[in-house]
mmCIF file of C-alpha atoms in Angstrom:
data_model
loop_
_atom_site.group_PDB
_atom_site.id
_atom_site.type_symbol
_atom_site.label_atom_id
_atom_site.label_comp_id
_atom_site.label_asym_id
_atom_site.label_seq_id
_atom_site.Cartn_x
_atom_site.Cartn_y
_atom_site.Cartn_z
ATOM 1 C CA LEU T 103 179.470 58.110 177.169
ATOM 2 C CA ARG T 104 182.744 57.168 178.951
ATOM 3 C CA ALA T 105 185.515 59.515 180.608
ATOM 4 C CA GLY T 106 188.490 57.148 181.759
ATOM 5 C CA ALA T 107 187.022 54.481 183.940
ATOM 6 C CA VAL T 108 183.608 56.213 184.437
ATOM 7 C CA ARG T 109 180.626 55.494 182.299
ATOM 8 C CA LEU T 110 177.746 57.971 181.850
ATOM 9 C CA THR T 111 174.483 56.635 180.858
ATOM 10 C CA VAL T 112 171.526 59.201 180.198
ATOM 11 C CA ARG T 113 168.078 58.506 179.509
ATOM 12 C CA PHE T 114 165.565 61.275 178.428
ATOM 13 C CA TRP T 115 161.833 60.391 178.962
ATOM 14 C CA SER T 116 158.354 61.855 179.155
ATOM 15 C CA PRO T 117 155.216 59.684 180.193
ATOM 16 C CA ALA T 118 153.409 60.208 177.128
ATOM 17 C CA LEU T 119 150.607 57.655 178.213
ATOM 18 C CA PRO T 120 147.527 57.993 176.064
ATOM 19 C CA ASP T 121 145.218 56.652 178.706
ATOM 20 C CA ASP T 122 146.393 59.102 181.241
ATOM 21 C CA LEU T 123 145.581 62.606 180.052
ATOM 22 C CA ASP T 124 147.104 64.314 183.119
ATOM 23 C CA MET T 125 150.432 62.653 182.297
ATOM 24 C CA LEU T 126 150.081 63.205 178.557
ATOM 25 C CA SER T 127 149.597 66.816 179.066
ATOM 26 C CA ALA T 128 151.797 67.657 181.820
ATOM 27 C CA PRO T 129 155.029 69.568 180.601
ATOM 28 C CA VAL T 130 157.760 67.628 182.260
ATOM 29 C CA THR T 131 160.612 65.447 181.103
ATOM 30 C CA TYR T 132 162.773 63.020 183.099
ATOM 31 C CA VAL T 133 166.547 63.006 182.689
ATOM 32 C CA ASP T 134 167.721 59.910 184.339
ATOM 33 C CA LEU T 135 171.492 59.804 185.060
ATOM 34 C CA TRP T 136 173.682 56.760 185.934
ATOM 35 C CA LEU T 137 177.240 56.665 186.662
ATOM 36 C CA ASN T 138 179.440 53.592 187.202
ATOM 37 C CA SER T 139 183.094 52.873 187.561
ATOM 38 C CA THR T 140 184.124 50.462 184.989
ATOM 39 C CA ASP T 141 187.384 49.363 186.930
ATOM 40 C CA GLY T 142 185.940 48.890 190.527
ATOM 41 C CA CYS T 143 187.894 51.896 191.830
ATOM 42 C CA ALA T 144 186.558 54.937 193.504
ATOM 43 C CA HIS T 145 186.258 58.080 191.104
ATOM 44 C CA SER T 146 185.591 61.694 191.905
ATOM 45 C CA VAL T 147 183.096 62.991 189.153
ATOM 46 C CA GLN T 148 181.834 66.418 188.796
ATOM 47 C CA MET T 149 178.904 66.665 186.312
ATOM 48 C CA GLN T 150 176.673 69.578 185.270
ATOM 49 C CA LEU T 151 173.614 69.569 183.234
ATOM 50 C CA PHE T 152 172.929 73.239 182.137
ATOM 51 C CA ALA T 153 169.739 74.728 180.654
ATOM 52 C CA ASP T 154 170.469 78.386 178.816
ATOM 53 C CA ASN T 155 168.088 81.218 179.266
ATOM 54 C CA ALA T 156 167.844 81.358 175.401
ATOM 55 C CA LEU T 157 165.300 78.302 175.732
ATOM 56 C CA CYS T 158 162.746 80.810 177.171
ATOM 57 C CA TYR T 159 163.007 83.482 174.367
ATOM 58 C CA ASP T 160 162.841 83.939 170.471
ATOM 59 C CA GLY T 161 165.480 86.030 169.001
ATOM 60 C CA VAL T 162 169.057 87.056 169.062
ATOM 61 C CA VAL T 163 168.928 89.711 171.900
ATOM 62 C CA PRO T 164 168.079 88.323 175.247
ATOM 63 C CA PRO T 165 165.351 90.180 176.975
ATOM 64 C CA ALA T 166 165.363 91.042 180.797
ATOM 65 C CA MET T 167 164.984 87.772 182.705
ATOM 66 C CA LEU T 168 164.028 86.666 186.084
ATOM 67 C CA GLY T 169 164.151 83.422 188.209
ATOM 68 C CA CYS T 170 165.277 81.997 191.257
ATOM 69 C CA ALA T 171 166.174 78.820 193.095
ATOM 70 C CA TYR T 172 164.615 77.233 196.249
ATOM 71 C CA THR T 173 163.760 74.117 197.903
ATOM 72 C CA HIS T 174 160.104 72.760 198.499
ATOM 73 C CA GLU T 175 159.513 69.568 200.368
ATOM 74 C CA GLY T 176 163.031 68.386 199.937
ATOM 75 C CA LEU T 177 162.909 68.883 196.020
ATOM 76 C CA GLN T 178 165.349 71.466 194.834
ATOM 77 C CA MET T 179 163.902 73.821 192.158
ATOM 78 C CA ALA T 180 164.846 76.647 190.000
ATOM 79 C CA TYR T 181 163.024 78.583 187.304
ATOM 80 C CA VAL T 182 163.918 81.321 184.691
ATOM 81 C CA GLY T 183 161.781 83.327 182.387
ATOM 82 C CA GLN T 184 161.219 86.666 180.582
ATOM 83 C CA LYS T 185 160.519 89.407 182.963
ATOM 84 C CA GLN T 186 157.790 90.680 180.795
ATOM 85 C CA GLN T 187 155.622 88.082 179.382
ATOM 86 C CA LYS T 188 153.766 88.243 176.215
ATOM 87 C CA VAL T 189 151.539 85.208 176.792
ATOM 88 C CA LEU T 190 150.478 83.735 173.247
ATOM 89 C CA GLY T 191 151.738 87.116 171.736
ATOM 90 C CA HIS T 192 152.966 85.365 168.455
ATOM 91 C CA SER T 193 151.489 83.352 165.668
ATOM 92 C CA GLY T 194 152.854 81.362 162.841
ATOM 93 C CA ASP T 195 154.859 78.119 161.918
ATOM 94 C CA HIS T 196 158.342 79.253 163.492
ATOM 95 C CA ILE T 197 157.327 79.932 166.946
ATOM 96 C CA THR T 198 159.700 78.851 169.882
ATOM 97 C CA MET T 199 159.217 79.102 173.580
ATOM 98 C CA ASP T 200 158.525 82.840 174.062
ATOM 99 C CA TRP T 201 156.630 82.958 177.189
ATOM 100 C CA GLY T 202 156.423 81.007 180.410
ATOM 101 C CA TYR T 203 159.000 79.524 182.625
ATOM 102 C CA LEU T 204 161.438 76.860 182.379
ATOM 103 C CA TYR T 205 161.878 74.721 185.666
ATOM 104 C CA LEU T 206 164.791 72.282 186.793
ATOM 105 C CA ALA T 207 164.329 70.081 189.792
ATOM 106 C CA SER T 208 166.026 67.329 191.385
ATOM 107 C CA ARG T 209 166.602 65.695 195.032
ATOM 108 C CA GLU T 210 170.236 65.109 194.217
ATOM 109 C CA GLY T 211 173.042 67.217 193.339
ATOM 110 C CA GLN T 212 172.522 71.045 193.447
ATOM 111 C CA VAL T 213 170.029 73.104 191.453
ATOM 112 C CA GLN T 214 170.812 76.814 190.805
ATOM 113 C CA LYS T 215 169.802 79.863 189.119
ATOM 114 C CA HIS T 216 172.567 81.635 187.217
ATOM 115 C CA ASP T 217 172.773 84.833 185.195
ATOM 116 C CA ASN T 218 172.756 82.768 182.009
ATOM 117 C CA GLY T 219 170.526 79.766 182.975
ATOM 118 C CA LEU T 220 169.883 76.810 185.122
ATOM 119 C CA THR T 221 172.206 74.268 186.232
ATOM 120 C CA PHE T 222 172.074 70.713 187.973
ATOM 121 C CA ASP T 223 175.714 70.330 189.636
ATOM 122 C CA TRP T 224 176.654 66.780 190.583
ATOM 123 C CA ASN T 225 179.600 66.005 192.465
ATOM 124 C CA VAL T 226 179.814 62.475 193.421
ATOM 125 C CA THR T 227 182.363 59.716 194.295
ATOM 126 C CA VAL T 228 181.600 56.658 192.265
ATOM 127 C CA GLU T 229 182.842 53.421 193.402
ATOM 128 C CA ASP T 230 180.277 51.087 192.055
ATOM 129 C CA ASP T 231 177.097 53.037 190.658
ATOM 130 C CA ALA T 232 175.423 56.261 191.470
ATOM 131 C CA ALA T 233 172.198 57.635 190.121
ATOM 132 C CA ALA T 234 170.308 60.973 189.830
ATOM 133 C CA THR T 235 167.241 62.089 188.388
ATOM 134 C CA VAL T 236 166.516 65.727 186.906
ATOM 135 C CA LEU T 237 163.102 67.154 186.015
ATOM 136 C CA LEU T 238 162.798 69.553 183.367
ATOM 137 C CA GLY T 239 159.466 71.306 183.285
ATOM 138 C CA TYR T 240 157.823 74.253 181.407
ATOM 139 C CA ASP T 241 155.101 76.500 182.754
ATOM 140 C CA ASP T 242 153.710 78.027 179.595
ATOM 141 C CA VAL T 243 151.209 80.118 181.914
ATOM 142 C CA ALA T 244 148.542 79.660 178.960
ATOM 143 C CA SER T 245 148.493 76.982 176.206
ATOM 144 C CA ILE T 246 145.884 78.228 173.848
ATOM 145 C CA ASN T 247 143.702 81.331 173.410
ATOM 146 C CA TYR T 248 139.993 79.937 173.030
ATOM 147 C CA PHE T 249 137.977 82.794 171.660
ATOM 148 C CA GLY T 250 139.684 85.285 173.806
ATOM 149 C CA THR T 251 140.079 83.154 176.888
ATOM 150 C CA LEU T 252 143.471 81.926 177.841
ATOM 151 C CA CYS T 253 143.424 78.321 178.790
ATOM 152 C CA ARG T 254 146.050 76.469 180.572
ATOM 153 C CA THR T 255 147.162 72.815 179.905
ATOM 154 C CA TRP T 256 144.736 69.910 180.851
ATOM 155 C CA TYR T 257 147.079 68.928 183.717
ATOM 156 C CA MET T 258 146.613 72.285 185.203
ATOM 157 C CA ARG T 259 142.870 72.481 185.755
ATOM 158 C CA ASP T 260 141.446 72.537 189.123
ATOM 159 C CA GLY T 261 144.369 74.971 190.167
ATOM 160 C CA LYS T 262 147.428 72.571 189.890
ATOM 161 C CA THR T 263 150.617 74.384 189.196
ATOM 162 C CA ILE T 264 153.922 73.413 187.670
ATOM 163 C CA VAL T 265 155.558 72.945 190.977
ATOM 164 C CA ASP T 266 152.520 70.473 191.785
ATOM 165 C CA ALA T 267 153.590 68.675 188.267
ATOM 166 C CA LEU T 268 157.313 68.617 189.447
ATOM 167 C CA LYS T 269 156.495 67.095 192.884
ATOM 168 C CA GLU T 270 154.170 64.456 191.357
ATOM 169 C CA PHE T 271 156.562 63.350 188.832
ATOM 170 C CA ASP T 272 159.396 63.147 191.247
ATOM 171 C CA ARG T 273 157.068 60.996 193.524
ATOM 172 C CA ARG T 274 155.684 58.835 190.755
ATOM 173 C CA HIS T 275 159.191 58.120 188.808
ATOM 174 C CA ASP T 276 159.280 54.403 189.199
ATOM 175 C CA GLU T 277 155.460 53.821 188.719
ATOM 176 C CA LEU T 278 155.360 55.976 185.332
ATOM 177 C CA LEU T 279 158.346 54.388 184.039
ATOM 178 C CA GLY T 280 156.925 50.931 184.691
ATOM 179 C CA LYS T 281 153.689 52.105 182.810
ATOM 180 C CA CYS T 282 155.892 53.490 179.713
ATOM 181 C CA CYS T 283 157.511 50.141 179.606
ATOM 182 C CA THR T 284 154.361 48.308 179.584
ATOM 183 C CA LEU T 285 153.112 50.424 176.703
ATOM 184 C CA ASP T 286 156.297 50.167 174.907
ATOM 185 C CA LYS T 287 155.970 46.331 175.086
ATOM 186 C CA ALA T 288 152.244 46.582 173.988
#
């Protein structure tokens, strides 16, 4: 995407590595962003990535929502979800995310919770290149109902949380990208 003399490149990816069940089952997606000046001059850029509350419920009428933004070990995070959770409360073919919590995290820019969703705001001066990574995560609270027992996703066994996943994905970005490139070549 190009606006004037600034080019934006975006890459969405998830490390769906078949030999790493933790990464395969972790509910996190990367959004890598690059800005570069195509004329060699400095440009002030304001960019926003928005995740609407509607991603967390099914239907037209929005339910009561809750969420907040905070920083944990230098990683800015924000989450949103329905105030009243009905975990695995529906069945059928046309079921969307109707329980759990949507997360957005980044070390760059500013991550915020608003009344209508989550935002990543990036205000930067681009003279050559600038890069940022945003993490989108989803804590579904429970993934399956196994004969009356609510079970979490494989990644979250042994007490891991979505925050642990976001921190690990943040830390392992380059390593996981390398593994995905190797898998793609194979």
